[in-house]
Amino acid sequence: MQDSTSGVWSSGGVQAPAPLLPEPVRRLAAWCAAFLLVSGVVWIGVELSVVFRTAVIPVLLALLGTALLRPLFRRLAGTGMNRSLAAGITCAAVVVFVGGVVYIVAAALIDSGDQILASLRKAAQWLATHFGAAGTSLDDLASNGRRLLEKFAGTAASNVISGVSVVGESIAMAVLALLLVFFFLRDSHKAAAVLRTLAPRGSGDTAEAMARRAFAAVEGFMRGTTLIALIDATCITVGLLLLRVPGALGLGALVFVGGYLPYLGAFLSGTVSVLVALADRGLVVGLWALGVVLAVQVLEGHVLQPVIQSRTVQMHPAAVLLAITGGASVAGIVGMLLAVPLTAAAFGTAHELRARYAAAP
């Protein structure tokens, strides 16, 4: 019982001092300690990933490729084909497909690059005429663009050894990622058993469920994003061709590539398309191009995203933009591409944990 005079608790003649801090403050301190511990672990993980990026990036790219290619592999393996042969055919198919896409995109951008740059210059001059200083700044940027490119090219040329090493490192990571895709596809049926072996005793079911939920989120994101980017690029390309906008194929290729950066990529590629149409075809056609871009974005936001990605983790646009920004600060363009699917995996894991432990006392 509590002694009213001393303000301490007594039990069997033994007195215990009253807690120095009230219960709410102690709970807040416990949450802060847990947050600092988790933040420290995450920070160490990010730093180690940056240090060992030549090994970490191929693994992450291979996981994304496996998530995208697994349906094709399962269809081949389902016909009775040997798993190694099915994985090899899948990897060969992706090499041919990616090589073809890169060739088409590069050819389209090279063929229409001069037209796009000329149209952007005209857009800058139009903005300078109608909006004064703001347009003049854009016109200066367009005028000095070639000189800036030449300056950067000269800097790169003066550091050939570094450039060659970067190219060699990129090729090595791409080859490693492709080999890992082959092994991940071939041995995917063993992943659950390996995970259960590595998991602490009694947590095998939870670890497997979390891994399956995270991979399903990444798989759905990759397939859905690819399909949505293809539909967006097709619709915008058709609209620009009907409006007779120069470089429509190159702009469509830009839209497709930008589709892998949700929200940000669509905004940038759409802005470039509207500016090119405005500069080369006038205000009316520019407004029509703006209508096409906005219509495609509305179609994506209200039809394609809910229908195609309805079974995956739905992320708030603010979370997506923050993930892209964080990925860019850590690993540049590669980080921007990897940030959103990794965030989708984290959301999937969090949903699985909440579903398992929300009802727990």
GROMACS .gro file of C-alpha atoms in nm, residues 42-57 60 330:
model
   18
   42VAL     CA    1   1.863   0.180  -4.156
   43TRP     CA    2   2.140   0.438  -4.188
   44ILE     CA    3   2.409   0.173  -4.150
   45GLY     CA    4   2.231  -0.042  -4.409
   46VAL     CA    5   2.216   0.248  -4.657
   47GLU     CA    6   2.583   0.332  -4.604
   48LEU     CA    7   2.687  -0.028  -4.654
   49SER     CA    8   2.470  -0.048  -4.968
   50VAL     CA    9   2.647   0.260  -5.108
   51VAL     CA   10   2.990   0.116  -5.029
   52PHE     CA   11   2.903  -0.222  -5.185
   53ARG     CA   12   2.685  -0.078  -5.460
   54THR     CA   13   2.849  -0.292  -5.731
   55ALA     CA   14   2.703  -0.598  -5.556
   56VAL     CA   15   2.384  -0.448  -5.409
   57ILE     CA   16   2.253  -0.279  -5.724
   60LEU     CA   17   1.808  -0.530  -5.652
  330VAL     CA   18   2.146   0.804  -5.230
   0.00000   0.00000   0.00000
